Tab-separated table of C-alpha atoms in Angstrom:
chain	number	residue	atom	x	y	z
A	14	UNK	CA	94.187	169.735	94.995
A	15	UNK	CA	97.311	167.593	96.695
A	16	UNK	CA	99.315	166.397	94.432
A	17	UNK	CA	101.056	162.890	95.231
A	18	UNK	CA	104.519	163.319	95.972
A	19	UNK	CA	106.922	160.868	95.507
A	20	UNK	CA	106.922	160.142	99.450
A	21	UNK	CA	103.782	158.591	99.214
A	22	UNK	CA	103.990	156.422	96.334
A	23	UNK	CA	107.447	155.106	98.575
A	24	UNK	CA	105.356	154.876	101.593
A	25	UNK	CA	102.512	152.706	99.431
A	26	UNK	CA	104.788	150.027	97.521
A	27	UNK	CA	105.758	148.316	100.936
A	28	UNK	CA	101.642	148.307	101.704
A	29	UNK	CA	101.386	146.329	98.086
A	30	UNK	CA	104.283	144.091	98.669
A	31	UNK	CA	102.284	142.857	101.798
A	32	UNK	CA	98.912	142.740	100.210
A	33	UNK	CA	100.657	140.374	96.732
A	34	UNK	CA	102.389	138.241	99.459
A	35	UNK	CA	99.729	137.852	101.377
A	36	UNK	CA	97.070	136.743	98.281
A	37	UNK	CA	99.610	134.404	97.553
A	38	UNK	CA	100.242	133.127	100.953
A	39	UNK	CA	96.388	132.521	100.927
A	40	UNK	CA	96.714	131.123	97.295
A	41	UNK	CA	99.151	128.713	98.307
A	42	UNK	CA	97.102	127.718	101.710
A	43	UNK	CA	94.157	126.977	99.570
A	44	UNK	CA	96.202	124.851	96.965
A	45	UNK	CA	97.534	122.854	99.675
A	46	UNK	CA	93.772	122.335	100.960
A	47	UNK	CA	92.972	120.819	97.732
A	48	UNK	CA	95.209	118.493	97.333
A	49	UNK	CA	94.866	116.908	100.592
A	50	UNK	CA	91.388	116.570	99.733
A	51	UNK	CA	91.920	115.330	96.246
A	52	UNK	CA	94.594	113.170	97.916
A	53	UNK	CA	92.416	111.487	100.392
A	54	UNK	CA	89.778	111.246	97.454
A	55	UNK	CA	92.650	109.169	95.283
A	56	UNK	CA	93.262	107.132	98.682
A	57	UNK	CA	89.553	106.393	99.212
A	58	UNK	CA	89.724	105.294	95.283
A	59	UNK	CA	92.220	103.245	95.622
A	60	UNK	CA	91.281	101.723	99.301
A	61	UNK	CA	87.547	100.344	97.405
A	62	UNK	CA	89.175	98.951	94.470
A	63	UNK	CA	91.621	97.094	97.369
A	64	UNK	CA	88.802	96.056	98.898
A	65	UNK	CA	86.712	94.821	96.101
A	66	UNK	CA	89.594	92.970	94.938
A	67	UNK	CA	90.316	90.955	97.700
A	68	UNK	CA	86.871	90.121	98.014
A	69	UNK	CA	86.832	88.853	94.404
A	70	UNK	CA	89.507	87.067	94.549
A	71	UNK	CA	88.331	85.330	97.614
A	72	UNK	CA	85.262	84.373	96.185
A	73	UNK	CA	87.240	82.428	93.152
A	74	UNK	CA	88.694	80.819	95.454
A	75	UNK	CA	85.615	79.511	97.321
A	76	UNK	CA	84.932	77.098	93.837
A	77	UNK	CA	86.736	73.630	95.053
A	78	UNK	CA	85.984	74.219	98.667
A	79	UNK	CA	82.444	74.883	98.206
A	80	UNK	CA	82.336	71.882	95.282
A	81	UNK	CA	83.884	69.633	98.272
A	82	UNK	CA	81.035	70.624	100.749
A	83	UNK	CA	78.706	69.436	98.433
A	84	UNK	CA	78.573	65.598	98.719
A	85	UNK	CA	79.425	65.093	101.668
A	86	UNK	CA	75.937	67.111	102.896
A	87	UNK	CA	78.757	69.696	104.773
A	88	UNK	CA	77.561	72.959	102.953
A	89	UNK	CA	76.420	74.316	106.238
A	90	UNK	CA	79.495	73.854	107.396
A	91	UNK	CA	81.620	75.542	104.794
A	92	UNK	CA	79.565	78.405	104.632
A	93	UNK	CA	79.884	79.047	108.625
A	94	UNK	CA	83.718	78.048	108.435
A	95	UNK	CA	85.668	79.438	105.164
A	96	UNK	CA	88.590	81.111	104.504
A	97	UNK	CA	89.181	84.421	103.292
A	98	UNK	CA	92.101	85.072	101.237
A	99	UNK	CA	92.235	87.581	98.811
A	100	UNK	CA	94.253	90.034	100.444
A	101	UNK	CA	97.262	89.998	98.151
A	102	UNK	CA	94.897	90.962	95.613
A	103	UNK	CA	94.327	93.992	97.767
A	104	UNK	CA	97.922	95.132	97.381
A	105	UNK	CA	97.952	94.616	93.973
A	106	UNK	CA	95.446	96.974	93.194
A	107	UNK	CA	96.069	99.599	95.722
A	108	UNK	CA	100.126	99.728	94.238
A	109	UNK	CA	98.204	100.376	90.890
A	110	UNK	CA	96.572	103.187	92.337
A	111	UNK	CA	99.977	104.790	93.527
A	112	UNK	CA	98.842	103.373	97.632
A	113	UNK	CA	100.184	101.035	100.064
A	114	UNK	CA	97.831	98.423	101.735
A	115	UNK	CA	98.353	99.218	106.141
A	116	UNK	CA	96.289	96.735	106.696
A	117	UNK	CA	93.998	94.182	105.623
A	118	UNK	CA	91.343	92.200	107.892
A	119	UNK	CA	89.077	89.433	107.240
A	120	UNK	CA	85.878	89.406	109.363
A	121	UNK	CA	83.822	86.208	109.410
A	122	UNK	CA	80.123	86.482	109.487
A	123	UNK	CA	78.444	83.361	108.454
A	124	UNK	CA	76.889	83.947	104.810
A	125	UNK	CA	77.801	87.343	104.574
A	126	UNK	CA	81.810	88.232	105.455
A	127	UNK	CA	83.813	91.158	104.888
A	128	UNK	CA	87.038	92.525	104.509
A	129	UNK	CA	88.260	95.796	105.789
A	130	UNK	CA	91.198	97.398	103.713
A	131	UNK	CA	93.442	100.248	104.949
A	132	UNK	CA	95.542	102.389	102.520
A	133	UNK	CA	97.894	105.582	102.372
A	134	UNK	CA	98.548	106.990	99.199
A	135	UNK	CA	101.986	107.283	97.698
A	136	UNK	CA	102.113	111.122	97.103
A	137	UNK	CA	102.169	113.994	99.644
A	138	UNK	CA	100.926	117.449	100.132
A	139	UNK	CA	103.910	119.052	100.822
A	140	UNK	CA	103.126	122.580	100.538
A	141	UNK	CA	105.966	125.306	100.211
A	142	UNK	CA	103.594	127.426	102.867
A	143	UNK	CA	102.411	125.275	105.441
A	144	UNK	CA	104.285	123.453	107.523
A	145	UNK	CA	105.027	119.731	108.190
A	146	UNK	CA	103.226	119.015	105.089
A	147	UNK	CA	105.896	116.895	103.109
A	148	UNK	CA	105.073	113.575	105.110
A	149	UNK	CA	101.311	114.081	104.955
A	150	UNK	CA	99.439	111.773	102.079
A	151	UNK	CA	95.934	110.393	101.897
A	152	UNK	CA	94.390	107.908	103.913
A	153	UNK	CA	91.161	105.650	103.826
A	154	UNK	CA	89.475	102.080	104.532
A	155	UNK	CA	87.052	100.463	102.646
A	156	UNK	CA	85.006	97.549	103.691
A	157	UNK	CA	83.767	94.952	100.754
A	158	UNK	CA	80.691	92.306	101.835
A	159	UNK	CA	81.138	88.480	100.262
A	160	UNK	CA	77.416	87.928	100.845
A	161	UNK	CA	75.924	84.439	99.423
A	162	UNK	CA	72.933	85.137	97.769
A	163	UNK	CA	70.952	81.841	97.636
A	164	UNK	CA	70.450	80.779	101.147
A	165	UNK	CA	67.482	78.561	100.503
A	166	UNK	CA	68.572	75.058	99.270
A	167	UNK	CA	68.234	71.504	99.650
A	168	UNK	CA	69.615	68.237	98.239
A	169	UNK	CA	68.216	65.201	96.786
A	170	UNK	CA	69.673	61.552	97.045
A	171	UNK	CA	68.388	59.809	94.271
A	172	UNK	CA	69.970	56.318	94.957
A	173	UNK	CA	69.286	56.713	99.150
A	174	UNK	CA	72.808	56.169	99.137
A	175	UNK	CA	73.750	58.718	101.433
A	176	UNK	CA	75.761	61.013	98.126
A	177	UNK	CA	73.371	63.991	97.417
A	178	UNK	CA	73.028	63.950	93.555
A	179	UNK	CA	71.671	67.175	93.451
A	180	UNK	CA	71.619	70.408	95.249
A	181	UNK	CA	68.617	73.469	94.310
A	182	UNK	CA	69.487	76.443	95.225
A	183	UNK	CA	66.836	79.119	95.315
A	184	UNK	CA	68.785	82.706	95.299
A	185	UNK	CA	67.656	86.203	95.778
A	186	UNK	CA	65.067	88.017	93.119
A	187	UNK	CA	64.021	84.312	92.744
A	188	UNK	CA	66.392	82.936	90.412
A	189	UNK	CA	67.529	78.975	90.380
A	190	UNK	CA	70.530	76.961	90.127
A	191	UNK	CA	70.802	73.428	90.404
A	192	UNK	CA	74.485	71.839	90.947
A	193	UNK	CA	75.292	67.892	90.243
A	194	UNK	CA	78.281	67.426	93.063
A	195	UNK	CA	79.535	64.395	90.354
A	196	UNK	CA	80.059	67.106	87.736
A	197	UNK	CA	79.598	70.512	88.735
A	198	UNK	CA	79.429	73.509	86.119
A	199	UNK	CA	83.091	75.699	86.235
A	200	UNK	CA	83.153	78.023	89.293
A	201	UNK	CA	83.257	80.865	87.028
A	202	UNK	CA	79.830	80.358	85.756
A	203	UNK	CA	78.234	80.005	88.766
A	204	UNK	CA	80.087	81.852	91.480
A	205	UNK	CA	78.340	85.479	90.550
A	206	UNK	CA	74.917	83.895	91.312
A	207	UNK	CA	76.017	82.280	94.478
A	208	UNK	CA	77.883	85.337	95.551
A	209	UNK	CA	77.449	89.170	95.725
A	210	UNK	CA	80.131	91.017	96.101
A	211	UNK	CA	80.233	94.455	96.897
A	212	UNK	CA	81.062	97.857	98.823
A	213	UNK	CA	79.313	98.815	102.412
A	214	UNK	CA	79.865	101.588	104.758
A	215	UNK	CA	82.739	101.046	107.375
């Protein structure tokens, strides 16, 4: 039998030297793979809480406006014609969630408007092995719907004075709500009924 010499355990270190670096070249690689996905997963986090935000905030700030459309019989109007305004919400949240608001944009739709939020996330992947990696951080849009839920209604002028004294609202899944323009119930109470607010695919 051959014995090993000490020439070949020289000539096989080098051979192991490669093989460690290399596992931890690939290590490394795959680390860095992971966090850019678990950094665009903390960017599309933050970029629907954005979104949901500024959607919420715009619907509490609907209450006078929509109150105001009431008498005058102009509630067709104000839903077709609103403003949205709930992006600074947007940034408050996404800075919470360690991400920058890029952009923010209203899109009108009648009953049902959105707003698109854009985010990049705060922290990068900036891996020791692959390159150009320190500037690279998560990214994502989100896209909330302000969607009024009770679009059949219709007033009632009790004293044919031309003031609507009452509004009925008939909303989705069937359920009622009846408004007196001369002293409406707080906003708060009745804003979740009139509006749904939620997430839908870009």
């Amino acid at each position: 039998m051959r014995r090993r010499t000490r020439t070949d355990a020289g000539q096989a270190f080098p051979i192991y030297v490669a093989m460690v670096a290399g596992l931890l070249f690939l290590a490394f690689a795959f680390f860095a793979v992971g966090k850019a996905s678990a950094l665009r997963n903390g960017a599309q986090g933050a970029a629907d809480a954005a979104a949901l935000a500024a959607a919420q905030e715009t619907r509490e700030q609907f209450g006078a406006p929509f109150y105001a459309s009431l008498p005058g019989k102009m509630l067709d109007s104000f839903l077709n014609a609103h403003p949205i305004l709930g992006c600074p919400a947007a940034y408050g949240l996404a800075s919470a969630n360690r991400a920058t608001v890029t952009g923010c944009h209203p899109m009108f739709g009648g009953q049902r408007d959105r707003i698109k939020v854009e985010v990049k996330g705060h922290d990068s992947v900036d891996s020791p092995v692959v390159r150009d990696t320190e500037n690279v951080v998560g990214e994502a849009e989100a896209t909330a719907v302000i969607e009024f839920r009770c679009p059949n209604w219709e007033s009632v002028d009790f004293n044919d004075d031309g003031v609507q004294d009452m509004y009925f609202f008939t909303c989705r899944g069937g359920e009622m709500l009846e408004i007196e323009p001369a002293s409406p119930p707080p906003w708060s109470k009745v804003s979740k009924t009139l509006y749904d607010v939620h997430l839908v695919d870009n």
